[in-house]
XYZ file of C-alpha atoms in Angstrom:
696
model
C 47.216 -38.909 -102.654
C 44.985 -39.333 -99.365
C 45.334 -42.179 -97.043
C 41.533 -42.907 -97.922
C 42.262 -42.983 -101.732
C 45.437 -45.237 -101.141
C 43.546 -47.680 -99.357
C 42.257 -49.867 -102.183
C 45.766 -50.432 -103.365
C 46.097 -53.208 -100.880
C 43.314 -55.427 -102.273
C 45.584 -57.443 -104.535
C 48.189 -57.821 -101.586
C 45.466 -59.180 -99.360
C 44.394 -61.753 -102.077
C 47.866 -62.941 -102.868
C 48.380 -63.820 -99.128
C 46.137 -66.905 -99.488
C 46.068 -67.727 -103.214
C 49.017 -70.068 -103.810
C 47.954 -72.329 -100.916
C 44.335 -72.419 -101.959
C 45.313 -73.406 -105.529
C 47.172 -76.406 -104.393
C 44.551 -77.442 -101.774
C 43.241 -80.977 -101.988
C 39.637 -81.606 -101.924
C 39.556 -83.002 -98.380
C 36.785 -82.488 -95.914
C 37.273 -79.183 -93.777
C 35.906 -78.744 -90.322
C 32.796 -76.143 -90.376
C 33.904 -72.581 -89.688
C 33.272 -71.370 -86.179
C 29.840 -69.982 -85.449
C 29.740 -66.527 -83.754
C 27.029 -63.872 -82.645
C 29.227 -60.822 -82.213
C 28.713 -58.237 -84.749
C 25.806 -59.859 -86.472
C 23.558 -60.683 -83.355
C 22.594 -64.064 -84.712
C 24.719 -67.392 -85.044
C 26.668 -67.232 -88.315
C 29.959 -68.532 -89.375
C 32.774 -66.031 -88.749
C 33.993 -66.969 -92.213
C 31.000 -65.364 -93.788
C 30.792 -62.047 -91.848
C 32.300 -58.767 -93.368
C 34.482 -57.858 -90.296
C 37.248 -59.131 -87.985
C 35.860 -61.510 -85.465
C 37.613 -64.425 -83.657
C 36.248 -67.349 -81.715
C 38.702 -68.315 -79.054
C 38.013 -71.785 -77.568
C 40.004 -72.792 -74.344
C 43.290 -74.230 -75.195
C 45.324 -76.144 -72.643
C 48.676 -74.575 -72.382
C 49.257 -75.021 -68.755
C 47.903 -71.419 -67.854
C 47.234 -70.970 -64.238
C 43.654 -69.545 -65.036
C 44.325 -65.938 -63.445
C 44.369 -63.403 -66.349
C 42.433 -62.852 -69.398
C 45.686 -62.391 -71.272
C 46.160 -66.186 -70.976
C 43.448 -66.708 -73.644
C 43.638 -63.620 -75.661
C 47.327 -63.121 -76.451
C 47.077 -64.680 -79.837
C 44.318 -62.400 -81.218
C 45.582 -59.779 -83.619
C 44.701 -56.113 -83.237
C 44.042 -56.782 -79.365
C 46.827 -55.752 -76.987
C 46.399 -57.128 -73.394
C 49.011 -56.697 -70.997
C 49.482 -58.235 -67.521
C 50.463 -55.373 -65.379
C 51.612 -57.309 -62.367
C 49.048 -55.270 -60.436
C 45.892 -56.764 -59.392
C 44.520 -53.525 -57.974
C 44.504 -52.152 -61.563
C 43.767 -55.195 -63.457
C 44.960 -55.799 -66.843
C 45.464 -53.299 -69.884
C 43.249 -54.058 -72.791
C 43.188 -52.197 -76.044
C 41.659 -52.861 -79.544
C 43.405 -51.279 -82.412
C 44.352 -48.576 -79.961
C 40.938 -47.962 -78.533
C 41.156 -48.055 -74.734
C 45.153 -47.667 -74.505
C 44.843 -44.470 -72.529
C 43.014 -46.130 -69.532
C 44.887 -45.572 -66.303
C 42.955 -48.602 -64.472
C 40.571 -51.130 -65.677
C 39.241 -51.123 -69.284
C 37.673 -48.425 -71.138
C 36.650 -47.842 -74.591
C 35.786 -51.689 -75.206
C 32.600 -53.331 -74.492
C 32.857 -56.363 -72.200
C 30.282 -58.788 -72.029
C 29.786 -62.151 -70.172
C 26.821 -64.370 -71.026
C 25.334 -61.201 -72.624
C 25.674 -59.228 -69.360
C 27.815 -56.176 -69.443
C 31.034 -56.124 -67.522
C 31.254 -52.483 -68.649
C 29.370 -49.706 -66.945
C 27.040 -47.416 -69.340
C 29.891 -44.961 -69.439
C 32.493 -47.283 -70.894
C 34.545 -48.269 -67.904
C 34.844 -51.862 -67.085
C 36.784 -54.588 -65.452
C 38.036 -58.174 -66.293
C 38.566 -59.184 -62.882
C 35.144 -60.735 -62.598
C 35.596 -63.113 -65.254
C 35.873 -66.802 -64.390
C 38.077 -68.475 -66.803
C 37.328 -71.973 -65.153
C 33.784 -72.008 -66.680
C 34.740 -70.888 -70.152
C 33.135 -72.378 -73.113
C 34.646 -69.839 -75.548
C 35.203 -65.998 -76.241
C 34.443 -63.954 -79.167
C 36.736 -60.875 -80.061
C 35.180 -58.209 -82.455
C 37.300 -55.548 -83.868
C 36.808 -52.797 -86.366
C 33.682 -50.825 -87.819
C 31.046 -53.354 -86.577
C 32.080 -53.167 -83.008
C 30.327 -49.820 -82.938
C 27.116 -51.679 -83.334
C 27.392 -52.319 -79.417
C 26.906 -48.526 -78.739
C 28.991 -45.858 -77.405
C 32.373 -46.609 -76.131
C 32.744 -49.796 -78.156
C 36.025 -49.451 -79.957
C 36.129 -53.342 -79.800
C 33.869 -55.968 -78.035
C 35.145 -59.040 -75.966
C 32.532 -61.495 -75.046
C 32.766 -64.584 -72.735
C 30.539 -67.496 -72.828
C 30.138 -69.954 -69.886
C 29.368 -73.686 -70.780
C 26.061 -75.113 -69.829
C 26.048 -78.159 -67.520
C 25.712 -81.165 -69.568
C 26.256 -84.918 -69.407
C 26.612 -87.217 -66.384
C 27.386 -85.245 -63.130
C 31.099 -84.338 -62.670
C 33.180 -83.189 -59.762
C 36.465 -81.808 -60.427
C 39.227 -79.661 -58.653
C 42.715 -78.222 -59.092
C 45.566 -76.801 -57.473
C 48.416 -74.524 -58.993
C 51.607 -73.208 -57.328
C 53.950 -70.946 -58.703
C 56.609 -68.102 -58.491
C 56.132 -64.985 -56.290
C 54.284 -67.087 -53.765
C 51.300 -67.690 -56.158
C 48.795 -70.390 -55.444
C 45.278 -71.222 -56.803
C 42.657 -73.750 -56.074
C 39.366 -74.297 -57.483
C 36.448 -76.761 -57.161
C 33.876 -77.341 -59.897
C 30.676 -79.459 -60.103
C 28.503 -79.768 -63.306
C 26.267 -82.015 -65.338
C 22.860 -82.135 -66.946
C 20.423 -83.864 -69.335
C 18.263 -82.488 -72.054
C 15.819 -80.696 -69.623
C 18.121 -79.044 -67.061
C 21.898 -78.341 -66.317
C 24.113 -77.016 -63.486
C 27.550 -75.555 -63.350
C 29.047 -74.445 -59.936
C 32.581 -73.105 -59.461
C 34.591 -71.782 -56.520
C 38.187 -70.381 -56.898
C 40.659 -68.995 -54.565
C 43.800 -67.148 -55.519
C 46.785 -65.555 -53.765
C 50.038 -64.216 -54.421
C 52.962 -62.236 -53.027
C 53.457 -60.573 -56.385
C 56.590 -60.139 -58.577
C 56.989 -56.551 -57.320
C 57.239 -55.152 -53.991
C 53.999 -54.338 -52.371
C 51.897 -56.163 -55.052
C 50.105 -59.011 -52.942
C 46.616 -59.960 -53.812
C 43.997 -62.275 -52.347
C 40.654 -62.753 -54.164
C 37.850 -65.331 -54.219
C 35.344 -66.026 -56.958
C 31.936 -67.891 -57.088
C 30.107 -68.796 -60.088
C 26.622 -70.681 -60.547
C 24.741 -71.329 -63.539
C 21.357 -73.163 -63.717
C 20.146 -73.970 -67.403
C 16.571 -74.982 -68.212
C 14.754 -76.197 -71.122
C 11.009 -76.164 -70.422
C 10.247 -77.254 -73.833
C 11.946 -77.818 -77.431
C 11.570 -74.111 -78.319
C 12.966 -72.336 -75.290
C 15.873 -71.921 -72.924
C 16.438 -70.163 -69.689
C 19.694 -69.725 -67.797
C 19.928 -68.318 -64.279
C 23.533 -66.918 -63.586
C 25.251 -65.676 -60.493
C 28.691 -64.704 -59.666
C 30.639 -62.738 -57.090
C 34.183 -61.382 -56.464
C 35.884 -60.632 -53.164
C 39.148 -58.883 -53.462
C 40.414 -57.814 -49.957
C 43.301 -55.264 -49.490
C 44.944 -55.768 -52.957
C 48.232 -53.971 -52.735
C 48.923 -51.380 -55.492
C 52.675 -51.088 -56.356
C 51.951 -48.149 -58.908
C 54.418 -47.109 -61.459
C 58.179 -46.370 -61.429
C 60.455 -43.667 -63.085
C 63.001 -44.768 -65.594
C 65.723 -44.634 -63.162
C 63.999 -46.384 -60.509
C 63.122 -49.184 -62.929
C 66.695 -49.616 -64.124
C 68.053 -49.713 -60.563
C 65.384 -52.334 -59.330
C 62.354 -53.517 -61.414
C 60.823 -54.956 -58.394
C 60.797 -51.723 -56.361
C 58.166 -49.219 -55.484
C 58.154 -45.579 -54.836
C 58.484 -44.274 -51.137
C 54.918 -42.862 -51.309
C 53.405 -46.019 -52.189
C 54.780 -47.723 -48.949
C 54.042 -44.590 -46.700
C 50.365 -44.451 -47.622
C 50.200 -48.449 -48.032
C 48.260 -47.873 -51.501
C 45.566 -50.713 -51.820
C 42.211 -51.703 -53.173
C 39.245 -53.655 -51.719
C 36.536 -54.933 -54.316
C 33.143 -56.676 -53.275
C 30.973 -57.320 -56.276
C 27.798 -59.454 -56.601
C 25.600 -59.838 -59.655
C 22.889 -62.091 -61.116
C 21.427 -62.254 -64.638
C 18.719 -64.088 -66.540
C 18.998 -65.193 -70.227
C 15.866 -66.383 -72.048
C 15.530 -67.376 -75.740
C 12.603 -68.765 -77.456
C 12.189 -69.864 -80.996
C 9.063 -69.069 -83.111
C 9.690 -71.120 -86.050
C 12.712 -69.659 -87.785
C 12.321 -66.420 -85.713
C 13.635 -66.138 -82.062
C 13.426 -63.644 -79.135
C 16.207 -63.145 -76.741
C 16.504 -61.229 -73.601
C 18.951 -60.744 -71.042
C 18.111 -59.289 -67.499
C 20.764 -58.291 -64.964
C 21.425 -56.515 -61.755
C 24.417 -56.113 -59.318
C 26.360 -54.191 -56.688
C 29.838 -53.416 -56.572
C 31.833 -51.693 -53.452
C 35.311 -50.313 -53.807
C 37.569 -48.772 -51.371
C 40.990 -47.463 -52.547
C 43.736 -45.796 -50.799
C 45.978 -43.571 -53.003
C 49.334 -42.185 -52.232
C 48.418 -38.465 -52.865
C 50.662 -36.102 -50.522
C 49.021 -34.406 -47.697
C 50.197 -31.076 -48.932
C 48.324 -31.501 -52.205
C 45.000 -32.196 -50.320
C 45.282 -28.692 -48.853
C 43.601 -27.403 -51.980
C 39.877 -26.871 -50.990
C 38.759 -28.321 -54.525
C 40.615 -31.640 -53.698
C 38.588 -34.662 -53.083
C 41.016 -36.518 -51.042
C 43.245 -39.517 -51.259
C 40.792 -42.368 -50.455
C 38.058 -43.423 -53.018
C 34.915 -44.898 -51.522
C 31.784 -45.789 -53.538
C 28.867 -48.359 -53.666
C 27.414 -48.871 -57.192
C 24.034 -50.407 -57.920
C 23.713 -51.370 -61.744
C 20.879 -53.001 -63.717
C 19.937 -53.335 -67.325
C 17.902 -55.199 -69.984
C 18.895 -56.174 -73.582
C 16.251 -57.644 -75.750
C 16.152 -58.597 -79.610
C 13.932 -60.154 -81.969
C 15.516 -61.995 -84.903
C 13.538 -62.658 -87.935
C 14.832 -64.669 -91.105
C 12.911 -64.798 -94.344
C 13.283 -65.993 -97.813
C 12.510 -64.160 -100.869
C 13.129 -64.735 -104.689
C 16.234 -62.296 -104.509
C 17.861 -64.070 -101.475
C 17.636 -64.637 -97.777
C 17.082 -61.674 -95.468
C 17.687 -61.558 -91.555
C 16.227 -58.627 -89.695
C 17.389 -57.992 -86.146
C 15.600 -55.291 -84.029
C 16.538 -54.639 -80.321
C 17.168 -52.327 -77.598
C 19.741 -52.136 -74.865
C 19.059 -50.278 -71.634
C 21.858 -50.024 -68.810
C 21.869 -47.998 -65.784
C 24.473 -47.381 -62.833
C 24.270 -45.183 -59.748
C 27.175 -44.586 -57.609
C 27.068 -43.458 -53.900
C 30.400 -41.859 -53.876
C 32.619 -40.430 -51.117
C 36.181 -39.341 -51.064
C 38.168 -39.121 -47.661
C 41.564 -37.783 -46.808
C 44.223 -40.503 -46.509
C 45.653 -39.348 -43.392
C 44.732 -38.670 -39.655
C 47.084 -36.410 -37.955
C 50.652 -37.905 -38.586
C 49.055 -41.366 -39.534
C 49.098 -41.946 -43.232
C 47.234 -44.495 -45.324
C 44.146 -44.369 -43.204
C 40.556 -42.850 -43.868
C 40.459 -39.433 -42.636
C 38.018 -36.286 -43.039
C 35.324 -36.334 -45.649
C 36.138 -34.465 -48.949
C 33.710 -35.510 -51.324
C 29.936 -36.698 -51.113
C 27.849 -37.228 -54.129
C 25.525 -39.482 -56.188
C 26.568 -40.193 -59.827
C 23.921 -41.683 -62.260
C 24.753 -42.840 -65.758
C 21.954 -44.266 -68.040
C 22.213 -45.559 -71.539
C 19.462 -46.206 -74.010
C 20.130 -47.652 -77.249
C 17.812 -49.117 -79.802
C 19.353 -50.800 -82.959
C 18.216 -52.466 -86.208
C 20.405 -54.827 -88.424
C 19.521 -56.217 -91.817
C 21.591 -58.938 -93.556
C 21.197 -60.187 -97.249
C 22.670 -63.268 -98.947
C 22.267 -63.976 -102.409
C 24.675 -66.429 -104.065
C 28.229 -65.360 -103.483
C 27.270 -61.985 -102.045
C 26.384 -61.240 -98.525
C 25.465 -57.617 -97.180
C 25.083 -56.535 -93.452
C 24.091 -53.123 -92.508
C 22.913 -51.665 -89.183
C 21.894 -48.433 -87.528
C 21.930 -47.597 -83.745
C 20.829 -44.671 -81.764
C 22.931 -44.042 -78.750
C 21.777 -41.838 -75.801
C 24.004 -41.613 -72.558
C 23.195 -39.264 -69.762
C 25.290 -38.317 -66.847
C 23.694 -36.760 -63.606
C 25.812 -35.615 -60.586
C 24.079 -34.686 -57.347
C 26.960 -32.941 -55.246
C 26.207 -33.327 -51.411
C 29.432 -32.095 -50.304
C 29.260 -28.172 -50.807
C 32.020 -26.925 -48.757
C 34.206 -26.524 -51.800
C 31.280 -25.433 -54.299
C 28.480 -27.212 -56.140
C 29.433 -29.650 -58.933
C 25.844 -30.854 -59.604
C 24.792 -30.860 -63.058
C 24.091 -33.269 -66.065
C 25.056 -33.752 -69.475
C 23.440 -35.958 -72.274
C 25.298 -37.299 -75.283
C 23.558 -38.452 -78.442
C 24.491 -40.061 -81.748
C 23.190 -42.204 -84.330
C 25.764 -44.565 -85.831
C 25.381 -46.557 -89.052
C 27.486 -49.424 -90.279
C 27.657 -51.385 -93.489
C 29.749 -54.351 -94.826
C 29.744 -56.746 -97.708
C 31.395 -60.171 -98.241
C 32.031 -61.671 -101.790
C 33.193 -65.296 -102.096
C 35.950 -65.284 -104.674
C 36.098 -69.321 -104.150
C 34.502 -71.813 -101.752
C 37.497 -71.173 -99.460
C 38.161 -67.713 -99.970
C 36.000 -64.628 -98.927
C 36.761 -60.872 -99.576
C 35.022 -58.432 -97.511
C 34.853 -54.619 -96.933
C 33.121 -52.708 -94.110
C 32.417 -49.106 -92.950
C 31.009 -47.599 -89.870
C 30.879 -44.472 -87.623
C 31.589 -44.692 -84.061
C 30.931 -42.722 -80.746
C 32.947 -42.531 -77.621
C 31.533 -40.591 -74.509
C 33.925 -39.725 -71.492
C 33.805 -41.922 -68.642
C 32.445 -40.673 -65.358
C 36.170 -40.581 -64.064
C 37.355 -38.639 -67.063
C 34.546 -36.099 -66.487
C 35.120 -35.740 -62.716
C 38.197 -33.489 -62.709
C 38.264 -32.101 -66.290
C 36.434 -28.820 -65.831
C 37.847 -25.485 -64.771
C 39.714 -25.782 -61.383
C 39.399 -29.445 -61.477
C 35.573 -29.088 -61.375
C 33.153 -31.653 -63.169
C 33.913 -31.510 -67.027
C 30.504 -31.086 -68.373
C 31.939 -29.332 -71.483
C 33.900 -32.385 -72.608
C 32.865 -33.457 -76.088
C 32.408 -37.220 -77.174
C 34.994 -38.592 -79.567
C 33.537 -39.490 -82.958
C 35.229 -41.825 -85.404
C 34.887 -43.018 -89.019
C 36.324 -46.466 -89.646
C 37.126 -48.473 -92.854
C 38.224 -52.287 -93.018
C 39.054 -54.638 -95.954
C 40.112 -58.095 -95.653
C 40.395 -61.724 -96.835
C 39.468 -64.950 -94.876
C 40.631 -68.206 -96.379
C 40.259 -71.677 -95.350
C 43.466 -73.658 -95.800
C 44.301 -77.376 -96.436
C 44.309 -79.412 -93.370
C 41.848 -77.428 -91.421
C 43.867 -74.340 -91.300
C 42.988 -70.767 -91.726
C 44.124 -67.482 -92.680
C 42.742 -64.102 -92.030
C 44.142 -60.662 -93.028
C 42.588 -57.204 -92.602
C 43.648 -53.637 -93.414
C 41.935 -50.818 -91.429
C 41.943 -47.048 -91.462
C 40.239 -45.002 -88.619
C 39.901 -41.058 -88.143
C 38.779 -39.891 -84.967
C 37.645 -36.469 -84.189
C 37.869 -34.849 -80.650
C 39.809 -37.895 -79.281
C 39.804 -37.938 -75.373
C 43.380 -37.649 -74.235
C 45.244 -36.800 -70.904
C 45.645 -33.045 -70.456
C 47.491 -33.383 -67.032
C 47.944 -35.809 -64.279
C 48.855 -33.955 -60.979
C 48.248 -34.824 -57.505
C 46.508 -38.129 -58.106
C 44.003 -36.437 -60.519
C 43.933 -36.842 -64.158
C 42.295 -34.252 -66.173
C 41.148 -35.025 -69.816
C 40.532 -32.957 -72.976
C 39.655 -33.203 -76.494
C 42.517 -33.463 -79.064
C 41.751 -32.147 -82.596
C 42.079 -35.204 -84.657
C 43.937 -38.744 -84.621
C 44.526 -41.286 -87.251
C 44.981 -45.006 -87.004
C 45.936 -47.477 -89.744
C 47.050 -50.977 -89.712
C 47.416 -54.512 -90.655
C 46.147 -57.572 -88.867
C 47.368 -61.176 -89.902
C 46.187 -64.330 -88.191
C 47.329 -67.861 -89.340
C 46.457 -71.054 -87.650
C 47.682 -74.185 -89.614
C 48.272 -77.894 -88.724
C 51.763 -79.305 -89.730
C 51.219 -83.118 -90.205
C 49.391 -85.005 -87.622
C 51.280 -83.791 -84.547
C 52.374 -80.210 -84.885
C 50.428 -76.870 -84.973
C 51.507 -73.413 -85.753
C 49.587 -70.200 -84.848
C 50.617 -66.731 -85.541
C 49.073 -63.300 -84.804
C 50.743 -60.059 -85.944
C 49.593 -56.495 -85.787
C 50.969 -53.467 -87.498
C 49.266 -50.365 -86.028
C 50.307 -46.882 -87.027
C 48.533 -44.512 -84.528
C 49.250 -40.685 -84.571
C 47.784 -37.275 -83.881
C 46.794 -36.024 -87.307
C 46.355 -32.445 -86.284
C 48.349 -30.316 -83.773
C 46.578 -29.437 -80.337
C 47.886 -27.789 -77.022
C 48.105 -30.196 -73.930
C 49.189 -28.620 -70.384
C 50.346 -25.477 -72.133
C 52.659 -27.414 -74.531
C 52.085 -27.656 -78.354
C 51.700 -31.273 -79.584
C 52.667 -31.140 -83.086
C 50.780 -33.334 -85.957
C 52.600 -36.362 -86.414
C 53.403 -37.480 -82.977
C 52.641 -41.107 -81.904
C 49.742 -41.817 -79.663
C 50.969 -43.023 -76.339
C 50.309 -46.698 -74.948
C 50.140 -48.131 -78.421
C 52.942 -50.342 -80.029
C 53.408 -50.201 -83.708
C 54.272 -53.967 -84.033
C 52.836 -56.839 -82.006
C 53.669 -60.514 -82.746
C 52.599 -63.726 -80.989
C 53.202 -67.119 -82.137
C 52.907 -70.657 -81.016
C 54.341 -73.924 -82.067
C 52.689 -76.777 -80.461
C 53.465 -80.707 -80.437
C 51.207 -83.411 -79.503
C 53.046 -86.646 -79.974
C 50.450 -88.863 -78.526
C 47.206 -88.523 -76.877
C 47.499 -86.992 -73.394
C 50.889 -85.524 -73.942
C 51.331 -81.896 -75.244
C 54.114 -79.351 -75.268
C 54.812 -75.926 -77.043
C 56.849 -72.976 -77.325
C 55.224 -69.440 -77.343
C 56.908 -66.383 -78.645
C 55.898 -62.730 -78.169
C 57.530 -59.465 -79.710
C 56.323 -55.868 -78.971
C 57.878 -52.735 -80.175
C 58.406 -49.747 -78.135
C 55.518 -47.784 -76.756
C 55.349 -43.883 -76.163
C 54.223 -42.760 -72.550
C 53.055 -39.337 -73.280
C 51.608 -37.133 -76.001
C 54.856 -35.096 -76.857
C 57.003 -38.342 -77.276
C 59.890 -36.548 -75.416
C 60.002 -38.835 -72.453
C 61.783 -42.086 -72.597
C 59.594 -44.733 -74.578
C 59.083 -47.973 -72.964
C 61.599 -50.317 -75.030
C 60.385 -53.260 -77.166
C 60.878 -56.531 -75.944
C 60.902 -60.360 -77.100
C 59.758 -63.124 -74.691
C 59.560 -66.816 -74.824
C 57.316 -69.127 -73.031
C 57.240 -73.081 -72.554
C 54.515 -75.444 -71.313
C 54.174 -79.243 -70.823
C 50.910 -81.149 -70.017
C 50.049 -84.662 -69.312
C 46.524 -86.304 -69.050
C 45.605 -89.957 -67.914
C 42.121 -91.141 -68.123
C 41.225 -94.192 -65.745
C 37.356 -94.248 -65.774
C 35.776 -92.685 -64.054
C 38.886 -90.651 -63.110
C 40.893 -88.154 -65.232
C 44.161 -86.757 -64.091
C 46.167 -84.095 -65.495
C 49.490 -82.429 -64.675
C 50.995 -79.221 -66.027
C 54.186 -77.155 -65.944
C 54.607 -73.585 -67.508
C 57.441 -71.176 -67.390
C 56.920 -67.492 -68.580
C 59.759 -65.267 -69.740
C 61.842 -68.310 -70.188
C 65.135 -66.449 -70.677
C 64.552 -63.915 -67.784
C 64.370 -60.761 -69.725
C 63.782 -57.322 -67.954
C 60.961 -55.615 -69.810
C 58.330 -52.957 -69.299
C 55.012 -54.732 -69.384
C 52.736 -51.745 -69.449
C 52.663 -47.973 -69.132
C 50.773 -45.175 -67.367
C 50.060 -42.504 -69.781
C 50.947 -38.869 -68.715
C 51.979 -39.496 -65.180
C 52.934 -36.109 -63.684
C 55.697 -37.780 -61.561
C 57.239 -39.491 -64.716
C 56.266 -42.963 -63.024
C 55.226 -44.186 -66.418
C 56.638 -47.623 -66.214
C 55.206 -50.814 -64.920
C 57.738 -53.730 -64.963
C 56.790 -57.054 -66.291
C 57.821 -60.214 -64.261
C 61.036 -61.944 -64.567
C 61.163 -65.810 -65.095
C 57.974 -67.338 -63.723
C 57.081 -71.019 -63.234
C 53.602 -72.549 -62.595
C 52.877 -76.078 -61.719
C 49.500 -77.620 -61.578
C 47.485 -80.703 -60.912
C 43.809 -81.533 -61.748
C 41.585 -84.346 -61.123
C 37.952 -85.180 -62.222
C 35.530 -87.734 -61.154
C 32.441 -88.467 -63.626
C 29.388 -90.284 -61.906
C 27.615 -92.903 -64.109
């Protein structure tokens, strides 16, 4: 029996997960299910939608407010790893999509207030996100993530809060292990016509590992205007300055066992580091026309990156090599606009959404040698000079229908992504050229209410994932531009239940099955350059389970579990070596568990324990190298709050890795020098104070 045919056998298992508690449920009032827009494009209860989507509201667990992992660790299906490397950012994957990324985030659509934090080719970064101004996040996994276009194996959206209420001025400071310190200052307020929110934050750390120091500053501003009862306008600005962030790179297994905090000799010789300067502005406009609405987002920005790598001088003797210093300036802009029209008929309520997304980025990119004479780690001779343009145009249409206990949602999106390279450094040949990828992707889902507090759903979609600009850059013959790389295409199925439990708890469970053709994988990683190729076929299947349940008045338990079996389902050749069918895909753990037990004995006092478990992770396609071992970690936090109007004071204390375990936090897939391993931090403490003054 095939995997697809076996899939429906799990339906009774999913229903049984919630049936006993629901049968015993008291008819007590329940909180309304959280509203989300991810997946459906219009505000709808997550409970009624035929796909896995979670709304994550900020929870005070004494986090220092540095990494996105602080808020997203409890989302099943999502793997987010703090690499202890602020030059390369956190690793983020959704049901295995994005796991192969060597830096930043790829294969997952990132948005902040509707503004993409991902370039049109699918490469993104989370460092520009400002957690101080967070209202909530939405995390979409599974088939309907493909409704956000190419390179959308999952979607993570951040929404900043509007300035509301009497003006308030607040500030905070955090000190922590490894020379960590962070300060912020926030001003906000508003009435029914206008609101403002301003935030400035500074962060610096010596880093857990050697050569991992970082300093960066963030500024965020938002002005919200309501000209009339039917319209809303938000103007948003943010910038990020990250100067000389040190890059500790990976370690071999032997080096890790000898000293997890160490770095390789070349890392120090070349002083590997990265500088980022990013500024962007955006506009969100929404207007109601009766029940219908028109929503538009405009944005533009610039991003400058200079990165010094540890590529040996001898390797750069190859005339095709582009050097050990990356230097580019990116200008980017785009627009997203949609019309949402609900209408009632004799056979139920319909909601139609029609829109288009247009995104464009242009890189003025240079490469330089990372030496001058015998001096290493400095900008030397020019080795690369080109202009890289990427444009994505995607019209889409979605239609939902609700009739009694049945709800249907379907969509169609046409994706067109164009890459164009103008090579201006011709001493080693001309890599100029262009390639355009096109694909129309459908999606379909249904929800059926088995009971007022129990929904069963099923969904299906086809997805489309282009190579990123970096993956194309060295993947052709003799490390030329890889215009022959094909996009990966996937077919996804999901089956799940959503249950509202007594006492305002909830339980979600989902089974999924994904087949991907022409999966993009690492072909080789030599001399600081990673080449990619298309594998034959991969298969992902798994289970997600999410439980949130109050235990009496003072206690609350949360649990997020993921089982993900990700394998190559057909053999292929990589770097001259046959990779047999059945090998595990690298960078993906089979088991992930995150759980929290929180206690609030009285208002203003809260404490809790967190537990995290991850199974082993392969580091390359053949599964012959030492896999990163699994680990189990425990964290603890304590928070106090006092209100003495107009003042509010709070104090926090947090300890991560409570028992000081050695573990591999993340891996670098296919690293040619076998420096696959990025150690996680030992026991780390953070202590913070915050105060707020509210004006009358």
